[in-house]
Amino acid sequence: MNETALQHAPELQLIYSLKPELTSFCYRMLGSIDDADDAVQETFIRVWHSWDSFRQESSSKTWVYRIASNICLDKLRQAKRRTRPVDFSSPAASIIAPSETLPDSSWIWPAPAFSENPEEILIRKDTLQLCLITLLQILPPRQRAVLLLKDVFEWSSKQIAESLGMTPAAVNSALQRARETMDRAKLRSEEYTLMEVQPDHDLLSRYVEAFERFDIHALVALFHEEGHMSMPPFPMWVQGKDDLFQFFSLTRWHCAGSRFLPIQVNGGYPAFAQYMPSHDKTCLVPWGIHVIVMKDKKIFHIQNFINTKLFTRFGLPEQLDR
């Protein structure tokens, strides 16, 4: 270790130890793993440059979270609220190949594990569900930060006040308003009520088998009567077995010959990375990340996140052999 690194050993150790939970905090705040990574990287740079001015009037962890929280709040002041296609518009009235897209900054995106420590993975994994990440975005940014630090990370009101530059009374007031808003939102969200449903691995296996054979009849048969599919960054989404059948038929040329790799997203939830045939048909290339919500042993919602950058973030191969 060189002399400069030795001089900064305390903050290096602090940064390394806090990175997993800081990333998970920033992801819940921002709804995007790329934005969370950027926020954590900026936090580390500020910690590095400001270490000598840290007066230890609060704990070093509280000080780091103050920096990270301010970075997230700054980002959110300049951004529109992230959402999902099913919360953005009505289902498609006519089934055509989707073409219109919205910027990546419009959507909630899935995230890989923040830590390889099994204990850390288990803690608070239920607060990483995509549905809940979406609901969090309806809160004003400061209320969101208060709710996360109190109810997810279990900080005291005093710690939160020190981190966010608020009084404990203001923290408690913001927390009450945030909880009331979230309680109302959870009651309105059918997908939130399905969060406790354990993944049906037989259903998942049948979905993979039907999709890789691209047997449209078998695929559609797996869907609930209210089943639907969304595909961010396309705002278009499809609902109902008839429309799903039309959509799969329309996109057969694109998806036939695909292969899935099993992965886990957002706290260990099973998902699949879809690789589709390349233009020259010589290999399979990244296409989308499929996350499946289930109801009554059927598929209620397939969220196919079409974002090839996610494959790199999940440590997936750049291509597969055919």
mmCIF file of C-alpha atoms in Angstrom:
data_model
loop_
_atom_site.group_PDB
_atom_site.id
_atom_site.type_symbol
_atom_site.label_atom_id
_atom_site.label_comp_id
_atom_site.label_asym_id
_atom_site.label_seq_id
_atom_site.Cartn_x
_atom_site.Cartn_y
_atom_site.Cartn_z
ATOM 1 C CA MET A 1 0.000 0.000 0.000
ATOM 2 C CA ASN A 2 1.450 3.383 -1.003
ATOM 3 C CA GLU A 3 1.751 6.375 1.307
ATOM 4 C CA THR A 4 -1.408 8.086 0.004
ATOM 5 C CA ALA A 5 -3.471 4.933 0.508
ATOM 6 C CA LEU A 6 -2.085 4.544 4.034
ATOM 7 C CA GLN A 7 -3.113 8.103 4.844
ATOM 8 C CA HIS A 8 -6.651 7.316 3.655
ATOM 9 C CA ALA A 9 -6.866 3.833 5.193
ATOM 10 C CA PRO A 10 -9.732 4.728 7.623
ATOM 11 C CA GLU A 11 -12.044 6.052 4.901
ATOM 12 C CA LEU A 12 -11.121 3.198 2.544
ATOM 13 C CA GLN A 13 -12.129 0.691 5.193
ATOM 14 C CA LEU A 14 -15.342 2.615 5.936
ATOM 15 C CA ILE A 15 -16.228 2.875 2.243
ATOM 16 C CA TYR A 16 -15.648 -0.828 1.651
ATOM 17 C CA SER A 17 -17.749 -1.883 4.637
ATOM 18 C CA LEU A 18 -20.691 0.397 3.761
ATOM 19 C CA LYS A 19 -20.842 -0.160 0.000
ATOM 20 C CA PRO A 20 -23.469 -2.977 -0.094
ATOM 21 C CA GLU A 21 -25.985 -1.257 2.183
ATOM 22 C CA LEU A 22 -25.333 2.173 0.657
ATOM 23 C CA THR A 23 -26.025 0.760 -2.807
ATOM 24 C CA SER A 24 -29.250 -0.841 -1.600
ATOM 25 C CA PHE A 25 -30.332 2.446 0.036
ATOM 26 C CA CYS A 26 -29.600 4.454 -3.119
ATOM 27 C CA TYR A 27 -31.376 1.872 -5.294
ATOM 28 C CA ARG A 28 -34.523 2.077 -3.190
ATOM 29 C CA MET A 29 -34.320 5.861 -3.363
ATOM 30 C CA LEU A 30 -33.675 6.114 -7.114
ATOM 31 C CA GLY A 31 -35.279 2.988 -8.648
ATOM 32 C CA SER A 32 -32.308 2.295 -10.934
ATOM 33 C CA ILE A 33 -29.191 0.269 -10.206
ATOM 34 C CA ASP A 34 -27.148 2.404 -12.622
ATOM 35 C CA ASP A 35 -28.205 5.596 -10.827
ATOM 36 C CA ALA A 36 -27.528 3.916 -7.475
ATOM 37 C CA ASP A 37 -24.009 2.948 -8.581
ATOM 38 C CA ASP A 38 -23.373 6.526 -9.730
ATOM 39 C CA ALA A 39 -24.642 7.915 -6.418
ATOM 40 C CA VAL A 40 -22.447 5.569 -4.382
ATOM 41 C CA GLN A 41 -19.408 6.373 -6.517
ATOM 42 C CA GLU A 42 -20.021 10.105 -6.035
ATOM 43 C CA THR A 43 -20.475 9.517 -2.290
ATOM 44 C CA PHE A 44 -17.109 7.773 -2.075
ATOM 45 C CA ILE A 45 -15.381 10.583 -3.958
ATOM 46 C CA ARG A 46 -16.839 13.182 -1.583
ATOM 47 C CA VAL A 47 -15.915 11.089 1.465
ATOM 48 C CA TRP A 48 -12.356 10.761 0.160
ATOM 49 C CA HIS A 49 -11.988 14.495 -0.428
ATOM 50 C CA SER A 50 -13.776 15.593 2.755
ATOM 51 C CA TRP A 51 -12.342 13.125 5.273
ATOM 52 C CA ASP A 52 -9.968 15.645 6.829
ATOM 53 C CA SER A 53 -12.871 18.019 7.500
ATOM 54 C CA PHE A 54 -15.020 15.365 9.225
ATOM 55 C CA ARG A 55 -15.426 16.655 12.787
ATOM 56 C CA GLN A 56 -16.851 13.461 14.308
ATOM 57 C CA GLU A 57 -19.824 15.363 15.714
ATOM 58 C CA SER A 58 -21.852 12.350 14.533
ATOM 59 C CA SER A 59 -20.841 8.793 13.697
ATOM 60 C CA SER A 60 -18.848 8.279 10.511
ATOM 61 C CA LYS A 61 -21.670 6.106 9.165
ATOM 62 C CA THR A 62 -24.239 8.859 9.727
ATOM 63 C CA TRP A 63 -21.886 11.312 8.033
ATOM 64 C CA VAL A 64 -21.511 9.069 4.965
ATOM 65 C CA TYR A 65 -25.275 8.575 4.740
ATOM 66 C CA ARG A 66 -25.751 12.338 4.954
ATOM 67 C CA ILE A 67 -23.579 12.683 1.865
ATOM 68 C CA ALA A 68 -25.334 9.834 0.034
ATOM 69 C CA SER A 69 -28.804 11.117 0.960
ATOM 70 C CA ASN A 70 -28.022 14.616 -0.296
ATOM 71 C CA ILE A 71 -26.721 13.196 -3.573
ATOM 72 C CA CYS A 72 -29.921 11.157 -4.022
ATOM 73 C CA LEU A 73 -32.117 14.126 -3.127
ATOM 74 C CA ASP A 74 -30.249 16.292 -5.656
ATOM 75 C CA LYS A 75 -30.746 13.666 -8.358
ATOM 76 C CA LEU A 76 -34.445 13.363 -7.582
ATOM 77 C CA ARG A 77 -35.026 17.117 -7.727
ATOM 78 C CA GLN A 78 -33.921 17.032 -11.356
ATOM 79 C CA ALA A 79 -35.806 13.870 -12.370
ATOM 80 C CA LYS A 80 -39.353 12.774 -13.145
ATOM 81 C CA ARG A 81 -40.835 9.995 -11.078
ATOM 82 C CA ARG A 82 -39.905 6.517 -12.320
ATOM 83 C CA THR A 83 -42.747 4.095 -12.915
ATOM 84 C CA ARG A 84 -43.717 0.944 -14.820
ATOM 85 C CA PRO A 85 -45.720 0.647 -18.062
ATOM 86 C CA VAL A 86 -48.736 -0.842 -16.207
ATOM 87 C CA ASP A 87 -48.828 2.245 -13.968
ATOM 88 C CA PHE A 88 -48.151 4.650 -16.839
ATOM 89 C CA SER A 89 -50.895 3.866 -19.359
ATOM 90 C CA SER A 90 -53.841 1.601 -20.196
ATOM 91 C CA PRO A 91 -53.215 -1.747 -21.934
ATOM 92 C CA ALA A 92 -52.767 -1.675 -25.698
ATOM 93 C CA ALA A 93 -56.070 -1.211 -27.555
ATOM 94 C CA SER A 94 -54.667 -2.773 -30.724
ATOM 95 C CA ILE A 95 -51.863 -5.286 -30.953
ATOM 96 C CA ILE A 96 -48.968 -4.089 -33.079
ATOM 97 C CA ALA A 97 -45.210 -4.438 -32.827
ATOM 98 C CA PRO A 98 -44.087 -1.888 -30.216
ATOM 99 C CA SER A 99 -41.938 0.930 -31.537
ATOM 100 C CA GLU A 100 -42.272 3.958 -29.247
ATOM 101 C CA THR A 101 -39.888 3.937 -26.297
ATOM 102 C CA LEU A 102 -39.336 6.289 -23.388
ATOM 103 C CA PRO A 103 -35.916 7.075 -21.882
ATOM 104 C CA ASP A 104 -34.410 4.619 -19.398
ATOM 105 C CA SER A 105 -34.863 7.322 -16.745
ATOM 106 C CA SER A 106 -38.648 6.833 -17.021
ATOM 107 C CA TRP A 107 -38.710 3.303 -15.648
ATOM 108 C CA ILE A 108 -38.051 1.209 -12.564
ATOM 109 C CA TRP A 109 -35.333 -1.387 -13.296
ATOM 110 C CA PRO A 110 -34.413 -4.605 -11.457
ATOM 111 C CA ALA A 111 -31.222 -4.984 -9.453
ATOM 112 C CA PRO A 112 -28.806 -7.829 -8.666
ATOM 113 C CA ALA A 113 -27.711 -8.766 -5.152
ATOM 114 C CA PHE A 114 -25.939 -5.990 -3.276
ATOM 115 C CA SER A 115 -23.892 -8.378 -1.149
ATOM 116 C CA GLU A 116 -22.634 -11.961 -1.298
ATOM 117 C CA ASN A 117 -23.159 -12.325 2.453
ATOM 118 C CA PRO A 118 -26.180 -14.657 2.925
ATOM 119 C CA GLU A 119 -27.217 -12.898 6.137
ATOM 120 C CA GLU A 120 -27.257 -9.492 4.453
ATOM 121 C CA ILE A 121 -29.229 -10.908 1.512
ATOM 122 C CA LEU A 122 -31.962 -12.223 3.813
ATOM 123 C CA ILE A 123 -32.322 -9.005 5.810
ATOM 124 C CA ARG A 124 -35.086 -6.766 4.445
ATOM 125 C CA LYS A 125 -35.290 -8.696 1.139
ATOM 126 C CA ASP A 126 -39.071 -8.149 1.100
ATOM 127 C CA THR A 127 -38.485 -4.394 0.790
ATOM 128 C CA LEU A 128 -36.668 -4.931 -2.507
ATOM 129 C CA GLN A 129 -39.644 -6.296 -4.456
ATOM 130 C CA LEU A 130 -40.125 -4.384 -7.704
ATOM 131 C CA CYS A 131 -43.698 -3.529 -6.777
ATOM 132 C CA LEU A 132 -42.598 -1.892 -3.524
ATOM 133 C CA ILE A 133 -39.718 -0.034 -5.226
ATOM 134 C CA THR A 134 -42.348 1.384 -7.575
ATOM 135 C CA LEU A 135 -44.650 2.421 -4.725
ATOM 136 C CA LEU A 136 -41.780 4.158 -2.935
ATOM 137 C CA GLN A 137 -41.388 6.502 -5.899
ATOM 138 C CA ILE A 138 -44.738 8.156 -5.152
ATOM 139 C CA LEU A 139 -43.310 9.632 -1.952
ATOM 140 C CA PRO A 140 -41.638 13.046 -1.942
ATOM 141 C CA PRO A 141 -37.861 12.388 -1.887
ATOM 142 C CA ARG A 142 -37.248 13.489 1.703
ATOM 143 C CA GLN A 143 -40.186 11.450 3.012
ATOM 144 C CA ARG A 144 -38.847 8.499 1.031
ATOM 145 C CA ALA A 145 -35.444 8.826 2.685
ATOM 146 C CA VAL A 146 -36.992 9.090 6.156
ATOM 147 C CA LEU A 147 -39.197 6.028 5.607
ATOM 148 C CA LEU A 148 -36.312 3.926 4.285
ATOM 149 C CA LEU A 149 -33.906 4.852 7.063
ATOM 150 C CA LYS A 150 -36.545 4.247 9.752
ATOM 151 C CA ASP A 151 -38.563 1.251 8.558
ATOM 152 C CA VAL A 152 -36.004 -0.549 6.384
ATOM 153 C CA PHE A 153 -32.639 0.277 7.939
ATOM 154 C CA GLU A 154 -34.074 0.717 11.451
ATOM 155 C CA TRP A 155 -32.332 3.974 12.328
ATOM 156 C CA SER A 156 -33.449 6.109 15.262
ATOM 157 C CA SER A 157 -35.178 9.431 14.637
ATOM 158 C CA LYS A 158 -32.085 11.154 16.066
ATOM 159 C CA GLN A 159 -29.775 9.400 13.573
ATOM 160 C CA ILE A 160 -32.100 10.232 10.683
ATOM 161 C CA ALA A 161 -32.306 13.854 11.769
ATOM 162 C CA GLU A 162 -28.516 14.109 11.847
ATOM 163 C CA SER A 163 -28.210 12.441 8.447
ATOM 164 C CA LEU A 164 -30.861 14.519 6.679
ATOM 165 C CA GLY A 165 -30.318 17.840 8.455
ATOM 166 C CA MET A 166 -33.751 17.788 10.110
ATOM 167 C CA THR A 167 -35.080 17.972 13.650
ATOM 168 C CA PRO A 168 -36.327 14.734 15.255
ATOM 169 C CA ALA A 169 -39.824 16.249 15.329
ATOM 170 C CA ALA A 170 -39.683 16.929 11.592
ATOM 171 C CA VAL A 171 -38.471 13.370 11.008
ATOM 172 C CA ASN A 172 -41.406 11.925 12.945
ATOM 173 C CA SER A 173 -43.875 14.128 11.080
ATOM 174 C CA ALA A 174 -42.431 13.143 7.690
ATOM 175 C CA LEU A 175 -42.446 9.491 8.730
ATOM 176 C CA GLN A 176 -46.140 9.616 9.673
ATOM 177 C CA ARG A 177 -47.106 11.196 6.336
ATOM 178 C CA ALA A 178 -44.965 8.704 4.405
ATOM 179 C CA ARG A 179 -46.483 5.698 6.177
ATOM 180 C CA GLU A 180 -50.023 6.957 5.569
ATOM 181 C CA THR A 181 -49.326 7.465 1.855
ATOM 182 C CA MET A 182 -47.706 4.040 1.504
ATOM 183 C CA ASP A 183 -50.518 2.294 3.381
ATOM 184 C CA ARG A 184 -53.074 3.763 0.968
ATOM 185 C CA ALA A 185 -50.943 2.833 -2.045
ATOM 186 C CA LYS A 186 -50.472 -0.757 -0.842
ATOM 187 C CA LEU A 187 -54.245 -1.186 -0.435
ATOM 188 C CA ARG A 188 -54.756 -0.098 -4.055
ATOM 189 C CA SER A 189 -52.021 -2.347 -5.465
ATOM 190 C CA GLU A 190 -52.995 -5.909 -6.330
ATOM 191 C CA GLU A 191 -49.385 -6.806 -7.035
ATOM 192 C CA TYR A 192 -48.401 -5.754 -3.533
ATOM 193 C CA THR A 193 -50.837 -8.284 -2.096
ATOM 194 C CA LEU A 194 -49.132 -10.968 -4.238
ATOM 195 C CA MET A 195 -45.683 -10.243 -2.832
ATOM 196 C CA GLU A 196 -46.043 -12.950 -0.203
ATOM 197 C CA VAL A 197 -46.831 -15.621 -2.807
ATOM 198 C CA GLN A 198 -43.974 -18.103 -2.939
ATOM 199 C CA PRO A 199 -42.556 -18.639 -6.443
ATOM 200 C CA ASP A 200 -44.048 -21.696 -8.145
ATOM 201 C CA HIS A 201 -40.937 -23.329 -9.592
ATOM 202 C CA ASP A 202 -42.975 -25.792 -11.653
ATOM 203 C CA LEU A 203 -44.795 -22.871 -13.308
ATOM 204 C CA LEU A 204 -41.469 -21.128 -13.935
ATOM 205 C CA SER A 205 -40.048 -24.283 -15.543
ATOM 206 C CA ARG A 206 -43.094 -24.635 -17.795
ATOM 207 C CA TYR A 207 -42.763 -20.986 -18.837
ATOM 208 C CA VAL A 208 -39.120 -21.475 -19.830
ATOM 209 C CA GLU A 209 -39.920 -24.683 -21.727
ATOM 210 C CA ALA A 210 -42.854 -23.118 -23.608
ATOM 211 C CA PHE A 211 -40.919 -19.956 -24.463
ATOM 212 C CA GLU A 212 -37.782 -21.741 -25.641
ATOM 213 C CA ARG A 213 -39.962 -23.939 -27.903
ATOM 214 C CA PHE A 214 -41.997 -20.798 -28.620
ATOM 215 C CA ASP A 215 -45.175 -22.793 -28.321
ATOM 216 C CA ILE A 216 -47.662 -19.926 -28.240
ATOM 217 C CA HIS A 217 -50.636 -22.041 -27.193
ATOM 218 C CA ALA A 218 -48.645 -23.473 -24.255
ATOM 219 C CA LEU A 219 -47.371 -20.009 -23.319
ATOM 220 C CA VAL A 220 -50.788 -18.368 -23.243
ATOM 221 C CA ALA A 221 -52.255 -21.276 -21.284
ATOM 222 C CA LEU A 222 -49.894 -20.411 -18.413
ATOM 223 C CA PHE A 223 -51.425 -16.940 -17.957
ATOM 224 C CA HIS A 224 -54.111 -15.953 -15.488
ATOM 225 C CA GLU A 225 -57.331 -14.626 -17.049
ATOM 226 C CA GLU A 226 -56.171 -11.139 -15.972
ATOM 227 C CA GLY A 227 -52.582 -11.865 -17.020
ATOM 228 C CA HIS A 228 -50.505 -9.228 -18.715
ATOM 229 C CA MET A 229 -47.013 -8.477 -19.997
ATOM 230 C CA SER A 230 -45.000 -5.260 -19.978
ATOM 231 C CA MET A 231 -41.705 -4.472 -21.716
ATOM 232 C CA PRO A 232 -39.950 -1.300 -20.594
ATOM 233 C CA PRO A 233 -38.641 0.882 -22.239
ATOM 234 C CA PHE A 234 -41.777 0.371 -24.371
ATOM 235 C CA PRO A 235 -44.775 2.023 -22.658
ATOM 236 C CA MET A 236 -47.060 -0.414 -24.510
ATOM 237 C CA TRP A 237 -48.273 -3.410 -22.503
ATOM 238 C CA VAL A 238 -50.604 -6.285 -23.307
ATOM 239 C CA GLN A 239 -53.418 -7.768 -21.205
ATOM 240 C CA GLY A 240 -55.701 -10.765 -21.687
ATOM 241 C CA LYS A 241 -55.120 -14.135 -23.309
ATOM 242 C CA ASP A 242 -56.435 -13.149 -26.761
ATOM 243 C CA ASP A 243 -54.175 -10.100 -26.990
ATOM 244 C CA LEU A 244 -51.226 -12.047 -25.585
ATOM 245 C CA PHE A 245 -51.745 -14.720 -28.255
ATOM 246 C CA GLN A 246 -51.778 -12.043 -30.967
ATOM 247 C CA PHE A 247 -48.681 -10.392 -29.532
ATOM 248 C CA PHE A 248 -46.659 -13.612 -29.274
ATOM 249 C CA SER A 249 -47.707 -14.509 -32.834
ATOM 250 C CA LEU A 250 -46.616 -11.077 -34.067
ATOM 251 C CA THR A 251 -43.198 -11.323 -32.395
ATOM 252 C CA ARG A 252 -42.473 -14.984 -33.227
ATOM 253 C CA TRP A 253 -39.830 -13.987 -35.801
ATOM 254 C CA HIS A 254 -37.970 -12.063 -33.130
ATOM 255 C CA CYS A 255 -38.154 -14.445 -30.154
ATOM 256 C CA ALA A 256 -38.211 -17.938 -31.668
ATOM 257 C CA GLY A 257 -34.933 -19.706 -30.914
ATOM 258 C CA SER A 258 -34.330 -17.795 -27.675
ATOM 259 C CA ARG A 259 -32.737 -19.349 -24.629
ATOM 260 C CA PHE A 260 -33.072 -18.448 -20.947
ATOM 261 C CA LEU A 261 -30.483 -18.335 -18.170
ATOM 262 C CA PRO A 262 -31.846 -18.427 -14.598
ATOM 263 C CA ILE A 263 -30.863 -15.464 -12.406
ATOM 264 C CA GLN A 264 -32.084 -13.759 -9.243
ATOM 265 C CA VAL A 265 -33.248 -10.155 -8.908
ATOM 266 C CA ASN A 266 -34.257 -7.810 -6.101
ATOM 267 C CA GLY A 267 -33.498 -9.769 -2.993
ATOM 268 C CA GLY A 268 -33.320 -13.253 -4.484
ATOM 269 C CA TYR A 269 -36.511 -13.389 -6.575
ATOM 270 C CA PRO A 270 -36.180 -15.901 -9.476
ATOM 271 C CA ALA A 271 -35.980 -14.398 -12.969
ATOM 272 C CA PHE A 272 -34.645 -15.270 -16.409
ATOM 273 C CA ALA A 273 -32.224 -13.592 -18.796
ATOM 274 C CA GLN A 274 -33.417 -14.010 -22.388
ATOM 275 C CA TYR A 275 -30.883 -14.398 -25.193
ATOM 276 C CA MET A 276 -32.257 -14.117 -28.732
ATOM 277 C CA PRO A 277 -30.705 -15.147 -32.078
ATOM 278 C CA SER A 278 -28.261 -12.584 -33.468
ATOM 279 C CA HIS A 279 -28.943 -10.940 -36.838
ATOM 280 C CA ASP A 280 -26.559 -13.335 -38.599
ATOM 281 C CA LYS A 281 -27.945 -16.307 -36.608
ATOM 282 C CA THR A 282 -24.442 -17.330 -35.486
ATOM 283 C CA CYS A 283 -25.005 -16.895 -31.741
ATOM 284 C CA LEU A 284 -27.472 -15.736 -29.102
ATOM 285 C CA VAL A 285 -27.288 -12.165 -27.783
ATOM 286 C CA PRO A 286 -28.826 -10.399 -24.744
ATOM 287 C CA TRP A 287 -32.383 -9.162 -25.040
ATOM 288 C CA GLY A 288 -34.409 -8.919 -21.792
ATOM 289 C CA ILE A 289 -34.734 -9.852 -18.127
ATOM 290 C CA HIS A 290 -38.045 -11.643 -17.382
ATOM 291 C CA VAL A 291 -39.517 -11.227 -13.893
ATOM 292 C CA ILE A 292 -42.748 -13.151 -13.301
ATOM 293 C CA VAL A 293 -45.504 -12.276 -10.819
ATOM 294 C CA MET A 294 -47.863 -15.179 -10.022
ATOM 295 C CA LYS A 295 -51.481 -15.456 -8.936
ATOM 296 C CA ASP A 296 -53.476 -18.644 -8.322
ATOM 297 C CA LYS A 297 -50.673 -20.783 -9.783
ATOM 298 C CA LYS A 298 -50.828 -18.825 -13.048
ATOM 299 C CA ILE A 299 -48.786 -15.966 -14.537
ATOM 300 C CA PHE A 300 -50.288 -12.639 -13.498
ATOM 301 C CA HIS A 301 -47.620 -10.281 -14.857
ATOM 302 C CA ILE A 302 -44.468 -10.808 -16.885
ATOM 303 C CA GLN A 303 -42.148 -7.848 -16.672
ATOM 304 C CA ASN A 304 -39.667 -8.191 -19.527
ATOM 305 C CA PHE A 305 -37.035 -5.525 -18.906
ATOM 306 C CA ILE A 306 -35.497 -4.928 -22.322
ATOM 307 C CA ASN A 307 -32.207 -3.322 -21.399
ATOM 308 C CA THR A 308 -29.003 -5.037 -22.497
ATOM 309 C CA LYS A 309 -26.940 -2.935 -20.065
ATOM 310 C CA LEU A 310 -28.546 -4.934 -17.265
ATOM 311 C CA PHE A 311 -26.797 -8.079 -18.512
ATOM 312 C CA THR A 312 -23.410 -6.532 -17.752
ATOM 313 C CA ARG A 313 -24.600 -5.358 -14.331
ATOM 314 C CA PHE A 314 -25.802 -8.892 -13.526
ATOM 315 C CA GLY A 315 -22.467 -10.370 -14.629
ATOM 316 C CA LEU A 316 -24.063 -12.288 -17.514
ATOM 317 C CA PRO A 317 -22.275 -13.475 -20.672
ATOM 318 C CA GLU A 318 -22.072 -11.154 -23.689
ATOM 319 C CA GLN A 319 -23.360 -13.950 -25.908
ATOM 320 C CA LEU A 320 -24.245 -17.663 -25.945
ATOM 321 C CA ASP A 321 -23.434 -20.314 -28.492
ATOM 322 C CA ARG A 322 -26.417 -21.577 -30.455
#
